[in-house]
Amino acid sequence: MPVIRFSYFYYKREKAFMEKRKLRSLIIAGIVCVVTLLLWWTGWLQDIENKSYDIRFRLRGETKPAEAIVVAVYDEDSFKLLGRWPWTRTVHAQAVNALTAGGARSVVFDMLLPEPEGAGPDGALSRAASQSGKVVFASFFQINNEGTPTDFLLPIKPFQEHSLIGFTNIFPELDGVSRRIPLFKEYDGEIAPSLGLAGLSVYLGKTPEQVITEQNVPIDEYYEMMINFAGGYESFPYVSYKDIIRGALPVKHWLQYMKAQGVADDAALGTFSTFSAKGAAMTKEEIYAFLEGKKNSAGMEKAMDEFLEKNPSALSDQAELFVEWMSTLPDTARPATDAFFSAFYKDKIVLIGGTASGLFDFVATPFAPIFPGVEIHANTMSNILLKNYLRPGPVLLTMFLIIAFAVFSGIIMGKLSPLWAGVTAVCVFTGYFLFTYFMFTLRYTMVEFVAPATSLALSYIGVMFYRFMTEEKEKRHIKKTFSRYLSPRVMDKVLNDPSYLKMGGNKQELTVLFSDIRGFTTITESLPPEALVAQLNEYLSKMVEIVFRYDGTLDKFIGDAVMAYWGAPLPQADHPKRAVMCALEMHAELKKLQEKWVAEGKPIFEIGVGVNTGEMIAGNMGSKEKMEYTVIGDNVNLGSRLEGLNKDYASRIIVSEATYTLVKDLVEGKILGGVKVKGKTKPVDIYAVLAKKGEPVDQELLKRINEKLAEKNAAKKEEKKEEKKEEKKEEPKPKPFNPDQRIDFGRPPVK
């Protein structure tokens, strides 16, 4: 029965199946592409895209914002010093005067002042704003559910006369996270600037429209700009509002300045990093008091008491450490301190807003769920000053990537094995995310990630699901049907790569094995058909099992004979060894069967095995109606001939010289002589394989082989004698000389 007959059928079936799989994979990819485009175009993927936007920010971490921006906050410490909110506007007037005196170029109030307080306080703030000429006040739009402004809350008239007005509205996404900010808003036929844009207009001395144009600010049809956040809370220098009123500056920034001037060192900054009052601030006079107080302990204690009074969140023991460090400052600390106070507000934008928990001026950002609203405006101004704007990726690029990833999945995933398809999908997915990440960090472009990634993922899932439902099912069926002809390992490789069974033939070095039963005709005459078939099947099953154990390919059963080979369809570098070891194990297994049959009262038989190594042609052969994957050639015929020679030498396994040369270190063998081979002028030596190297040799077998060799040698000698006798008989005897014979020279010579 031909047992690799299925190969041509399988190859053609697999080829047709692969063509269908490619087409259907592309159809699946096309469907996924259309679905993904619809989901993307209708906004169903936007919420997930926003999350990827946030992830990219958090992976990037904090960046350095514009140095021209300072945030002044009315915090809990300010309430402790200045009293309950709202404070009188006289306090705000003091702040404006202090900041203007410090050289601030823009003072921006992120607080609404829509109602009058009184002539005195309102007049004080109005005069301060007018004298400064650098103040921006806040307004607020009342927005309906459609996003249209219905009312506009403005500061009182006196504040509008000498100041620019900017709206404070921040419009979060549907998930509550703020990622964009409008720079303009239309209302009642006019366009109002945002608070941040108004503050920049004052700072740059330009109109809001000029700022947008000259700074090349990218805004969409809704006048919105994507915010490139510098980081989380306190990305900008913070000053407590109370400290503006009393003329103090943060100790942290003073220390950083002193270090830059070579006055302080890292140890001082390290000490302050553990300070419970990181927002602690000091006036020049308080610092001078420390510098003077180091001359006597009483002055130092007084300075520390004043420090603790002005900074209630500081702990006394930590303050003592700080004071101890202050006592070590050199005399150069005083002029450096003067320079620090002179430069801190000079040419800066000072944004004034609230961070106290009771003010509820907080929003969510990609960095934090609770983020001061005033820092949204600070980030907006920083983006415009640094021109590190975020821009959305081109719409056409997103469409192209959705289509490209779907087609890629349809073509590539349809060709690769499930494992490599999965690895490829993960690599492409990761590579694309890295591409979007580096476009964000290096080019400030927010290329959409989710829609193309969805196209890739859904295409992969769709193609893999289709393959699981069809191809893998087909392979399982093929494997179940044909695993009896190929070893499981060989079968798995052939299933994974059907090209091993490609059409046509290849000439390659292989090893072929033939085995045949001795005296089978006699056994057939002594057993009924049912018993004969049962015993033969038992024997053949064991032999096939051994062939598969050595990853051999079972070619066919020729009656009671077995033909197998190694090295095709899968390459095997050690094919001679596998074949010879298989032959030895076949005989060992036969011995066990013989013992069993004797016990069962069944007849026993012997087998002969021939093994040859050489060039053979392997491939699909036959007609269009019937094909087999098999091996042919003179070396195949020699293998069959060697099997038949076992009868002449009383041996069990005969191998050719080509095979023996490659396995002689692994087996015990005996040379039997030479045999004539087609295509060879000289006889080829053949060998009997007796046992594995180092194992005992069957002496009875060796004796029979030696006897046969002696008989053959004797027969050859006798044959040579007979040949010599025949040669002598055929030699003509010379005629005796006759002197009376006449020679007629006129006649031609007798031939």
PDB file of C-alpha atoms in Angstrom, residues 89 93 109 111-119 121-131 133-139 153-166:
ATOM      1  CA  ARG A  89      -9.403  94.506  47.029  1.00  0.00           C
ATOM      2  CA  ALA A  93      -3.893  96.549  44.984  1.00  0.00           C
ATOM      3  CA  PHE A 109      -5.702  87.692  37.880  1.00  0.00           C
ATOM      4  CA  MET A 111     -10.277  85.412  39.813  1.00  0.00           C
ATOM      5  CA  LEU A 112     -13.658  86.944  39.015  1.00  0.00           C
ATOM      6  CA  LEU A 113     -14.482  90.446  40.295  1.00  0.00           C
ATOM      7  CA  PRO A 114     -17.987  91.009  38.859  1.00  0.00           C
ATOM      8  CA  GLU A 115     -19.476  92.871  41.860  1.00  0.00           C
ATOM      9  CA  PRO A 116     -18.359  96.142  43.429  1.00  0.00           C
ATOM     10  CA  GLU A 117     -16.915  96.035  46.953  1.00  0.00           C
ATOM     11  CA  GLY A 118     -16.812  99.716  47.745  1.00  0.00           C
ATOM     12  CA  ALA A 119     -15.371 102.952  46.492  1.00  0.00           C
ATOM     13  CA  PRO A 121     -11.119  99.115  47.825  1.00  0.00           C
ATOM     14  CA  ASP A 122     -12.307  99.235  44.204  1.00  0.00           C
ATOM     15  CA  GLY A 123     -10.617 102.591  43.676  1.00  0.00           C
ATOM     16  CA  ALA A 124      -7.360 101.333  45.167  1.00  0.00           C
ATOM     17  CA  LEU A 125      -7.236  98.333  42.823  1.00  0.00           C
ATOM     18  CA  SER A 126      -8.340 100.430  39.830  1.00  0.00           C
ATOM     19  CA  ARG A 127      -5.603 103.007  40.497  1.00  0.00           C
ATOM     20  CA  ALA A 128      -2.988 100.260  40.947  1.00  0.00           C
ATOM     21  CA  ALA A 129      -4.010  98.646  37.648  1.00  0.00           C
ATOM     22  CA  SER A 130      -4.041 101.982  35.849  1.00  0.00           C
ATOM     23  CA  GLN A 131      -0.619 102.974  37.179  1.00  0.00           C
ATOM     24  CA  GLY A 133      -0.638  99.245  32.839  1.00  0.00           C
ATOM     25  CA  LYS A 134       0.267  95.545  33.023  1.00  0.00           C
ATOM     26  CA  VAL A 135      -2.837  94.048  34.650  1.00  0.00           C
ATOM     27  CA  VAL A 136      -5.258  91.522  33.113  1.00  0.00           C
ATOM     28  CA  PHE A 137      -8.583  90.790  34.790  1.00  0.00           C
ATOM     29  CA  ALA A 138     -10.713  87.662  34.368  1.00  0.00           C
ATOM     30  CA  SER A 139     -14.115  87.163  32.774  1.00  0.00           C
ATOM     31  CA  LEU A 153     -19.495  87.834  33.383  1.00  0.00           C
ATOM     32  CA  LEU A 154     -17.116  90.803  33.294  1.00  0.00           C
ATOM     33  CA  PRO A 155     -15.232  92.621  36.034  1.00  0.00           C
ATOM     34  CA  ILE A 156     -16.722  95.909  37.182  1.00  0.00           C
ATOM     35  CA  LYS A 157     -16.357  98.901  34.861  1.00  0.00           C
ATOM     36  CA  PRO A 158     -13.427 100.596  36.644  1.00  0.00           C
ATOM     37  CA  PHE A 159     -11.325  97.479  36.133  1.00  0.00           C
ATOM     38  CA  GLN A 160     -12.160  97.330  32.422  1.00  0.00           C
ATOM     39  CA  GLU A 161     -11.048 100.889  31.668  1.00  0.00           C
ATOM     40  CA  HIS A 162      -7.296 100.419  32.021  1.00  0.00           C
ATOM     41  CA  SER A 163      -6.877  96.628  31.718  1.00  0.00           C
ATOM     42  CA  LEU A 164      -7.235  93.835  29.207  1.00  0.00           C
ATOM     43  CA  ILE A 165      -9.902  91.193  29.911  1.00  0.00           C
ATOM     44  CA  GLY A 166      -9.527  87.435  29.311  1.00  0.00           C
TER      45      GLY A 166
END
